[in-house]
Amino acid sequence: MVQSPSRPMLRARPVSPVTAAEVAAVRQPTVRASLMPPRVYHDPAVFQYEQEAWYGGDWVCVGRTEDAERTGQYFLATVAGESIIVVRGDDGELRAFYNVCRHRGATLVEEPCGALVRFQCPYHAWIYNLKGDLRPPRHTELLEDFDPAAWGLVPVPLAVWQGYIFLDLSGEAAPLAAHLGDLPGELARFDLGALRRARRIEYDVAANWKAIIENYEEYYHCPGVHPQLNRITPYNLGEWVDGDGPWLGSWMPVVGEFETLSMDGASHGRPPIAGTRDEDMRRIYYFVVWPNMLISLHPDYLMTHWLEPVAPGRTRIVCEWAFAAEAMAEPDFDPSDAVDFWDLTNRQDWHVCQLQQAGTRSRAYTAGRYSGIEGSVHGFDLMVADRYANDGIQSRVDRVTKDKSAGSTAGQVTRAKRADAAD
Ligand code: FES
Ligand SMILES: [Fe+2]
């Protein structure tokens, strides 16, 4: 096959280093299942596979449209180890390109965000417009078989949902709406894209990305690890949000006189975000969107985490807090009660995730068991295990068995043939 200069060859789909047999114990009913084999948190071959097959093979959320709102405004994202430029063109379109000059391959843009009228390579000054088209470079006039039109920046498919920007490095993923399944319907009453970021904090966590999502998915640790959170949303109250697609959802009630998750449990007069129903006023919604996005929706603000796996035992996490624009326009607007609350909670979580990362390396550790309240962790692990096994089986925790009074989520695992299964 001849390789087009503007469309480099796609990589072959990698072979999973984790067999169906190795995760068979995970794909059991929760009351019988084992946790993931410890090596999936440590083995560089597993990490490489996940990066290539999952982060490089499906839609991955990289940020919000407000970070590339004006013409020429851009930010850099890292997906599967690749640096990608996300930029707003002069025609208003958002586009994404590999951050690689087509000449001798220099990184084109070094600053993580900013605004540009064009891209100019810092090496030999090749120039690309905001659509990625190459301006005919100096000293290429006499080249044979060289058409500058064929040497534009390599594009990456981009799609937007609720103000979130997703990239598909493979160029082969199903449309974003299909990837998200029922989730857009679940959140259709909100206009999350209209919210504005008030704060961003980046964390460098010495733990595997999956362990961080598993931690987000369970409340078993809340009484001991998060006493501040547990008094506002007690760990044993809450419900699943059910639906199809590679996401998990749940909500927890805000109890007593509390209004939201903040240092004192008050929302300090901030208005509810648009679309909030009466029952939403007393709930915190939590969503994991495969593979790397955590959405925490409060009555008065949105918190989002993006995970960027850096190494088997290291994850960069970007956490953002967004509020209604009208709330932020108030002269006394101050998000610090919400930001400080979650910064504290985040750090409490990272601490125990790091302890887990260290302990699961030990030769003394074998895969443990899910408690009766960790069915949601099991739900995430089944997404992971199915993708390692790659046998076309889609497992899920049967949530009907949930015992609300005990907060138990232990359940059966049901299986279906995955529509997107590999051959
Ligand atoms: S490497 Fe970019 S112009 Fe030479
Ligand atoms: Fe936590």
Coordinates of C-alpha atoms and ligand atoms in Angstrom, one line a residue:
M1 CA 0.0 0.0 0.0
V2 CA 1.4 3.4 -0.9
Q3 CA 1.4 5.8 2.0
S4 CA -0.1 9.2 1.3
P5 CA 2.2 12.0 2.5
S6 CA -0.6 13.8 4.3
R7 CA -2.2 10.6 5.8
P8 CA 0.5 8.6 7.6
M9 CA -0.3 4.9 7.8
L10 CA -2.4 3.9 10.8
R11 CA -0.8 1.6 13.2
A12 CA -1.9 -2.0 13.4
R13 CA -4.2 -2.7 16.4
P14 CA -2.0 -4.0 19.2
V15 CA -2.4 -7.4 20.7
S16 CA -3.6 -7.4 24.3
P17 CA -1.0 -8.7 26.8
V18 CA -3.8 -9.7 29.2
T19 CA -5.8 -12.8 28.3
A20 CA -9.4 -13.5 28.9
A21 CA -8.2 -16.3 31.3
E22 CA -6.2 -13.8 33.3
V23 CA -9.3 -11.6 33.9
A24 CA -11.9 -14.5 34.2
A25 CA -12.0 -14.1 38.0
V26 CA -12.9 -10.4 37.5
R27 CA -15.8 -11.3 35.2
Q28 CA -17.7 -13.1 37.8
P29 CA -20.7 -11.9 39.9
T30 CA -19.5 -9.3 42.4
V31 CA -19.9 -11.7 45.4
R32 CA -17.5 -14.2 43.8
A33 CA -15.3 -11.9 41.7
S34 CA -11.6 -11.0 42.4
L35 CA -10.1 -7.6 41.9
M36 CA -8.0 -6.9 38.8
P37 CA -4.7 -8.9 38.6
P38 CA -2.1 -6.6 40.3
R39 CA 0.2 -6.5 37.3
V40 CA -2.3 -4.4 35.3
Y41 CA -1.3 -1.4 37.5
H42 CA 2.4 -1.9 37.1
D43 CA 3.4 -3.8 33.9
P44 CA 4.9 -1.5 31.2
A45 CA 3.5 -3.8 28.5
V46 CA 0.0 -3.4 29.8
F47 CA 0.4 0.3 30.0
Q48 CA 1.7 0.5 26.5
Y49 CA -1.3 -1.6 25.2
E50 CA -3.8 0.6 27.0
Q51 CA -2.2 3.7 25.6
E52 CA -2.1 2.4 22.0
A53 CA -5.4 0.4 21.9
W54 CA -7.6 2.6 24.2
Y55 CA -6.3 6.1 24.4
G56 CA -5.1 5.9 20.8
G57 CA -8.0 3.9 19.6
D58 CA -11.2 5.7 20.8
W59 CA -12.6 9.0 21.7
V60 CA -10.7 10.7 24.5
C61 CA -11.8 13.9 26.2
V62 CA -9.0 16.6 26.2
G63 CA -10.7 19.8 27.4
R64 CA -13.4 22.3 26.9
T65 CA -14.3 24.6 24.0
E66 CA -13.8 27.7 26.1
D67 CA -10.1 27.0 25.9
A68 CA -10.2 27.5 22.1
E69 CA -13.0 30.0 21.7
R70 CA -11.6 32.8 19.7
T71 CA -9.9 32.6 16.2
G72 CA -6.4 31.3 16.6
Q73 CA -6.8 30.4 20.3
Y74 CA -5.3 26.9 20.9
F75 CA -4.2 24.5 23.5
L76 CA -2.0 21.4 23.5
A77 CA -3.3 18.1 24.6
T78 CA -1.4 14.8 25.1
V79 CA -3.2 11.7 24.0
A80 CA -1.4 8.3 24.0
G81 CA 1.9 10.1 24.3
E82 CA 1.2 12.3 21.2
S83 CA 1.1 16.1 21.4
I84 CA -2.0 17.4 19.7
I85 CA -2.9 21.0 18.9
V86 CA -6.5 22.0 19.3
V87 CA -7.2 25.3 17.6
R88 CA -10.1 27.5 16.5
G89 CA -9.8 28.4 12.8
D90 CA -10.7 31.8 11.2
D91 CA -13.8 30.1 9.9
G92 CA -15.0 29.4 13.5
E93 CA -14.3 25.6 13.2
L94 CA -12.4 23.7 15.9
R95 CA -9.7 21.5 14.5
A96 CA -7.0 19.3 15.9
F97 CA -3.6 18.4 14.4
Y98 CA -0.6 16.4 15.4
N99 CA 2.0 18.9 16.8
V100 CA 4.6 17.8 14.3
C101 CA 6.1 19.7 11.4
R102 CA 5.9 17.8 8.2
H103 CA 9.5 18.8 7.2
R104 CA 12.0 17.3 9.6
G105 CA 9.5 16.6 12.3
A106 CA 10.2 19.3 14.8
T107 CA 7.5 20.0 17.5
L108 CA 5.7 22.9 16.0
V109 CA 4.1 24.6 19.0
E110 CA 5.9 24.7 22.4
E111 CA 3.6 26.9 24.6
P112 CA 0.8 24.8 26.2
C113 CA -1.8 27.4 25.2
G114 CA -2.2 30.8 23.6
A115 CA -3.3 32.4 20.4
L116 CA -1.7 32.4 17.0
V117 CA -2.5 33.7 13.5
R118 CA -0.6 30.8 11.9
F119 CA 1.8 28.1 12.9
Q120 CA 5.4 28.7 12.1
C121 CA 7.9 25.9 12.7
P122 CA 10.7 27.1 15.0
Y123 CA 13.3 25.0 13.0
H124 CA 13.2 26.1 9.3
A125 CA 10.1 28.3 9.5
W126 CA 7.7 26.3 7.5
I127 CA 4.3 28.0 7.8
Y128 CA 0.9 26.4 8.2
N129 CA -2.4 28.3 8.4
L130 CA -5.0 27.5 11.1
K131 CA -6.6 24.9 8.8
G132 CA -3.2 23.1 8.7
D133 CA -2.4 24.0 5.1
L134 CA 1.2 24.4 4.3
R135 CA 2.3 27.6 2.7
P136 CA 4.8 26.7 -0.2
P137 CA 8.1 26.7 1.7
R138 CA 11.3 28.5 0.5
H139 CA 13.7 26.4 -1.5
T140 CA 11.2 23.7 -2.4
E141 CA 10.3 25.2 -5.8
L142 CA 12.6 22.9 -7.7
L143 CA 11.7 19.7 -5.8
E144 CA 10.3 16.9 -8.0
D145 CA 7.0 15.4 -7.0
F146 CA 6.4 17.8 -4.1
D147 CA 3.0 19.4 -3.8
P148 CA 2.8 21.6 -0.7
A149 CA -1.0 20.9 -0.6
A150 CA -0.2 17.3 0.3
W151 CA 2.0 18.3 3.2
G152 CA -0.4 20.0 5.6
L153 CA -0.5 19.2 9.3
V154 CA -1.9 15.8 10.0
P155 CA -5.4 16.2 11.2
V156 CA -7.0 14.4 14.2
P157 CA -10.8 13.8 14.2
L158 CA -12.5 16.1 16.7
A159 CA -16.0 16.2 18.1
V160 CA -17.7 18.2 20.8
W161 CA -20.4 17.3 23.4
Q162 CA -21.7 19.7 26.1
G163 CA -18.7 21.9 25.6
Y164 CA -16.2 19.0 26.0
I165 CA -13.7 18.4 23.2
F166 CA -13.0 14.8 22.2
L167 CA -10.2 13.5 19.9
D168 CA -10.0 10.1 18.1
L169 CA -6.4 9.4 17.2
S170 CA -7.3 6.3 15.3
G171 CA -9.6 8.0 12.9
E172 CA -11.6 4.8 13.1
A173 CA -13.8 5.2 16.2
A174 CA -17.6 5.2 15.8
P175 CA -19.2 8.7 15.9
L176 CA -18.9 10.3 19.3
A177 CA -22.7 10.1 19.9
A178 CA -22.5 6.4 19.5
H179 CA -19.5 6.2 21.8
L180 CA -21.3 8.1 24.5
G181 CA -24.4 5.9 24.4
D182 CA -27.2 7.1 26.7
L183 CA -25.1 9.7 28.4
P184 CA -26.0 12.6 26.2
G185 CA -29.7 11.9 27.0
E186 CA -29.0 11.7 30.7
L187 CA -27.4 15.2 30.7
A188 CA -29.5 16.8 28.0
R189 CA -31.3 19.1 30.4
F190 CA -28.0 20.9 31.2
D191 CA -26.0 23.2 29.0
L192 CA -22.6 22.4 30.5
G193 CA -20.8 24.1 27.6
A194 CA -22.2 27.5 28.7
L195 CA -20.5 27.2 32.1
R196 CA -17.2 29.0 32.6
R197 CA -14.1 27.8 34.3
A198 CA -13.2 29.5 37.6
R199 CA -10.2 27.4 38.6
R200 CA -7.9 24.7 37.3
I201 CA -5.5 22.6 39.5
E202 CA -3.1 20.1 38.0
Y203 CA -2.0 17.1 40.1
D204 CA 0.9 14.7 39.5
V205 CA -0.2 11.5 41.2
A206 CA 2.0 8.4 41.7
A207 CA -0.7 5.9 40.9
N208 CA -2.1 4.1 37.9
W209 CA -4.9 5.8 36.1
K210 CA -7.3 2.9 36.6
A211 CA -6.7 2.9 40.4
I212 CA -7.7 6.6 40.4
I213 CA -11.0 5.9 38.6
E214 CA -11.7 2.9 40.8
N215 CA -11.2 5.2 43.8
Y216 CA -13.6 7.8 42.3
E217 CA -16.2 5.0 41.7
E218 CA -16.6 4.0 45.4
Y219 CA -17.7 5.5 48.6
Y220 CA -16.5 2.8 50.9
H221 CA -13.5 4.9 51.8
C222 CA -15.4 8.1 52.5
P223 CA -16.0 7.8 56.3
G224 CA -12.3 7.3 57.0
V225 CA -10.6 9.3 54.2
H226 CA -13.1 12.1 53.7
P227 CA -14.8 13.0 57.0
Q228 CA -15.6 16.5 55.5
L229 CA -17.4 15.0 52.5
N230 CA -19.0 12.2 54.4
R231 CA -21.0 14.5 56.7
I232 CA -22.5 16.3 53.6
T233 CA -23.1 13.2 51.5
P234 CA -23.0 10.1 53.7
Y235 CA -21.3 7.2 52.0
N236 CA -24.1 4.7 52.2
L237 CA -26.8 6.8 50.5
G238 CA -27.1 7.1 46.8
E239 CA -28.3 5.5 43.5
W240 CA -26.9 4.4 40.2
V241 CA -27.8 6.3 37.1
D242 CA -28.4 3.5 34.6
G243 CA -27.9 3.5 30.9
D244 CA -26.0 2.0 28.0
G245 CA -22.6 3.0 26.9
P246 CA -19.1 3.1 28.2
W247 CA -19.8 5.3 31.2
L248 CA -20.9 4.8 34.8
G249 CA -23.2 7.2 36.7
S250 CA -24.4 7.6 40.2
W251 CA -25.7 10.3 42.6
M252 CA -25.4 10.9 46.3
P253 CA -27.9 13.0 48.3
V254 CA -26.9 16.2 50.1
V255 CA -28.3 15.8 53.6
G256 CA -29.7 18.1 56.3
E257 CA -29.1 21.8 56.0
F258 CA -26.2 21.4 53.6
E259 CA -26.6 22.7 50.0
T260 CA -23.6 21.6 48.1
L261 CA -20.1 20.2 48.5
S262 CA -18.0 23.1 49.9
M263 CA -16.0 23.7 53.0
D264 CA -19.1 24.6 55.0
G265 CA -21.6 22.8 52.9
A266 CA -23.2 26.1 51.7
S267 CA -23.5 27.4 48.2
H268 CA -23.2 31.0 49.3
G269 CA -26.0 32.3 47.2
R270 CA -24.7 30.9 43.9
P271 CA -27.6 30.1 41.6
P272 CA -28.2 26.6 40.4
I273 CA -26.7 25.8 37.0
A274 CA -29.2 26.0 34.2
G275 CA -31.3 22.8 33.7
T276 CA -31.1 21.8 37.4
R277 CA -34.4 20.2 38.4
D278 CA -35.9 20.3 41.9
E279 CA -34.5 16.9 42.8
D280 CA -31.1 17.8 41.4
M281 CA -30.8 20.5 44.0
R282 CA -30.2 17.9 46.7
R283 CA -27.9 15.6 44.6
I284 CA -24.3 15.3 43.5
Y285 CA -24.0 13.4 40.3
Y286 CA -20.8 11.5 39.4
F287 CA -20.0 10.1 36.0
V288 CA -17.0 8.2 34.6
V289 CA -16.8 8.5 30.9
W290 CA -14.5 5.9 29.4
P291 CA -11.5 6.1 29.4
N292 CA -10.3 9.2 31.2
M293 CA -13.0 11.7 32.2
L294 CA -14.8 12.2 35.5
I295 CA -17.8 14.6 35.7
S296 CA -19.0 15.7 39.1
L297 CA -22.1 17.8 38.8
H298 CA -23.2 19.8 41.8
P299 CA -26.3 22.0 42.1
D300 CA -24.2 25.1 41.7
Y301 CA -21.1 24.0 39.9
L302 CA -19.4 21.5 37.7
M303 CA -16.1 19.8 38.5
T304 CA -14.3 17.8 35.8
H305 CA -11.2 15.7 36.1
W306 CA -9.2 14.6 33.0
L307 CA -6.7 11.8 33.5
E308 CA -3.5 11.6 31.4
P309 CA -1.7 8.4 32.1
V310 CA 2.1 9.2 32.0
A311 CA 3.5 5.8 33.1
P312 CA 2.1 2.7 34.8
G313 CA 2.6 4.3 38.2
R314 CA 2.1 7.9 37.3
T315 CA -0.9 10.0 36.2
R316 CA -1.3 13.7 35.5
I317 CA -4.7 14.9 36.5
V318 CA -6.3 18.2 35.5
C319 CA -9.2 19.3 37.7
E320 CA -11.4 22.2 36.8
W321 CA -14.3 24.0 38.5
A322 CA -16.9 25.7 36.3
F323 CA -19.8 27.9 37.3
A324 CA -22.6 29.8 35.5
A325 CA -21.3 32.9 33.8
E326 CA -23.9 35.1 35.6
A327 CA -22.7 33.8 39.0
M328 CA -19.1 34.6 38.1
A329 CA -20.1 38.1 37.0
E330 CA -21.2 38.9 40.5
P331 CA -18.7 41.2 42.2
D332 CA -18.5 39.1 45.3
F333 CA -18.2 35.8 43.4
D334 CA -15.7 33.5 45.2
P335 CA -15.4 29.8 44.3
S336 CA -12.8 29.1 46.9
D337 CA -15.2 27.2 49.3
A338 CA -15.9 24.7 46.5
V339 CA -12.4 24.6 45.1
D340 CA -10.8 24.2 48.6
F341 CA -13.2 21.5 49.5
W342 CA -12.4 19.4 46.5
D343 CA -8.7 20.2 46.5
L344 CA -8.6 18.7 50.0
T345 CA -10.8 15.8 48.9
N346 CA -8.7 15.2 45.8
R347 CA -5.5 15.1 47.8
Q348 CA -7.0 12.7 50.3
D349 CA -7.9 10.5 47.4
W350 CA -4.4 10.7 45.7
H351 CA -2.8 9.8 49.0
V352 CA -4.7 6.5 49.3
C353 CA -4.3 5.8 45.6
Q354 CA -0.6 6.2 46.0
L355 CA -0.6 3.8 49.0
Q356 CA -2.4 1.3 46.9
Q357 CA 0.0 1.7 44.0
A358 CA 2.9 1.0 46.4
G359 CA 1.3 -1.9 48.1
T360 CA 0.1 -3.7 45.0
R361 CA 3.7 -4.0 43.8
S362 CA 4.5 -6.3 46.7
R363 CA 5.0 -9.9 46.1
A364 CA 2.8 -10.4 49.1
Y365 CA -0.2 -8.9 47.3
T366 CA -2.6 -11.1 45.3
A367 CA -5.8 -9.7 43.8
G368 CA -8.3 -8.9 46.6
R369 CA -12.1 -9.1 46.7
Y370 CA -14.8 -6.5 46.1
S371 CA -16.7 -5.6 49.2
G372 CA -20.5 -5.5 49.0
I373 CA -20.3 -1.8 48.5
E374 CA -17.9 -1.8 45.6
G375 CA -20.1 -3.0 42.8
S376 CA -19.4 0.3 41.0
V377 CA -15.7 -0.4 41.1
H378 CA -16.5 -3.8 39.7
G379 CA -18.5 -2.0 37.0
F380 CA -15.5 -0.1 35.9
D381 CA -13.2 -3.1 36.1
L382 CA -15.5 -5.0 33.9
M383 CA -15.1 -2.3 31.2
V384 CA -11.3 -2.8 31.6
A385 CA -11.4 -6.6 31.7
D386 CA -13.6 -6.9 28.7
R387 CA -11.2 -4.7 26.7
Y388 CA -8.2 -6.8 27.7
A389 CA -10.1 -10.0 26.9
N390 CA -11.2 -8.6 23.6
D391 CA -13.5 -11.5 23.1
G392 CA -16.6 -9.6 22.1
I393 CA -18.3 -10.1 25.5
Q394 CA -19.7 -7.0 27.2
S395 CA -20.0 -7.6 31.0
R396 CA -21.9 -5.4 33.4
V397 CA -23.0 -5.5 37.0
D398 CA -26.6 -6.2 37.2
R399 CA -27.7 -3.3 39.3
V400 CA -31.2 -4.6 40.1
T401 CA -29.7 -6.5 43.0
K402 CA -28.7 -3.4 44.7
D403 CA -29.6 -3.3 48.4
K404 CA -30.3 0.4 49.1
S405 CA -30.7 0.1 52.8
A406 CA -27.2 -1.3 53.2
G407 CA -25.8 0.8 50.4
S408 CA -24.7 -2.5 48.9
T409 CA -24.1 -2.7 45.2
A410 CA -23.0 -6.3 45.0
G411 CA -24.6 -8.0 42.0
Q412 CA -24.6 -10.5 39.2
V413 CA -22.6 -9.9 36.0
T414 CA -24.6 -10.0 32.9
R415 CA -23.0 -10.4 29.5
A416 CA -23.8 -9.4 26.0
K417 CA -22.0 -9.3 22.7
R418 CA -20.3 -6.0 22.2
A419 CA -21.3 -4.1 19.1
D420 CA -17.8 -2.8 18.6
A421 CA -16.1 -6.1 19.3
A422 CA -12.9 -6.8 17.4
D423 CA -12.8 -9.8 15.2
Ligands
FES1 S1 11.4 20.9 10.9 FE1 9.8 22.3 10.7 S2 10.6 23.6 9.1 FE2 12.1 22.1 9.3
FE2 FE -12.5 9.7 47.6

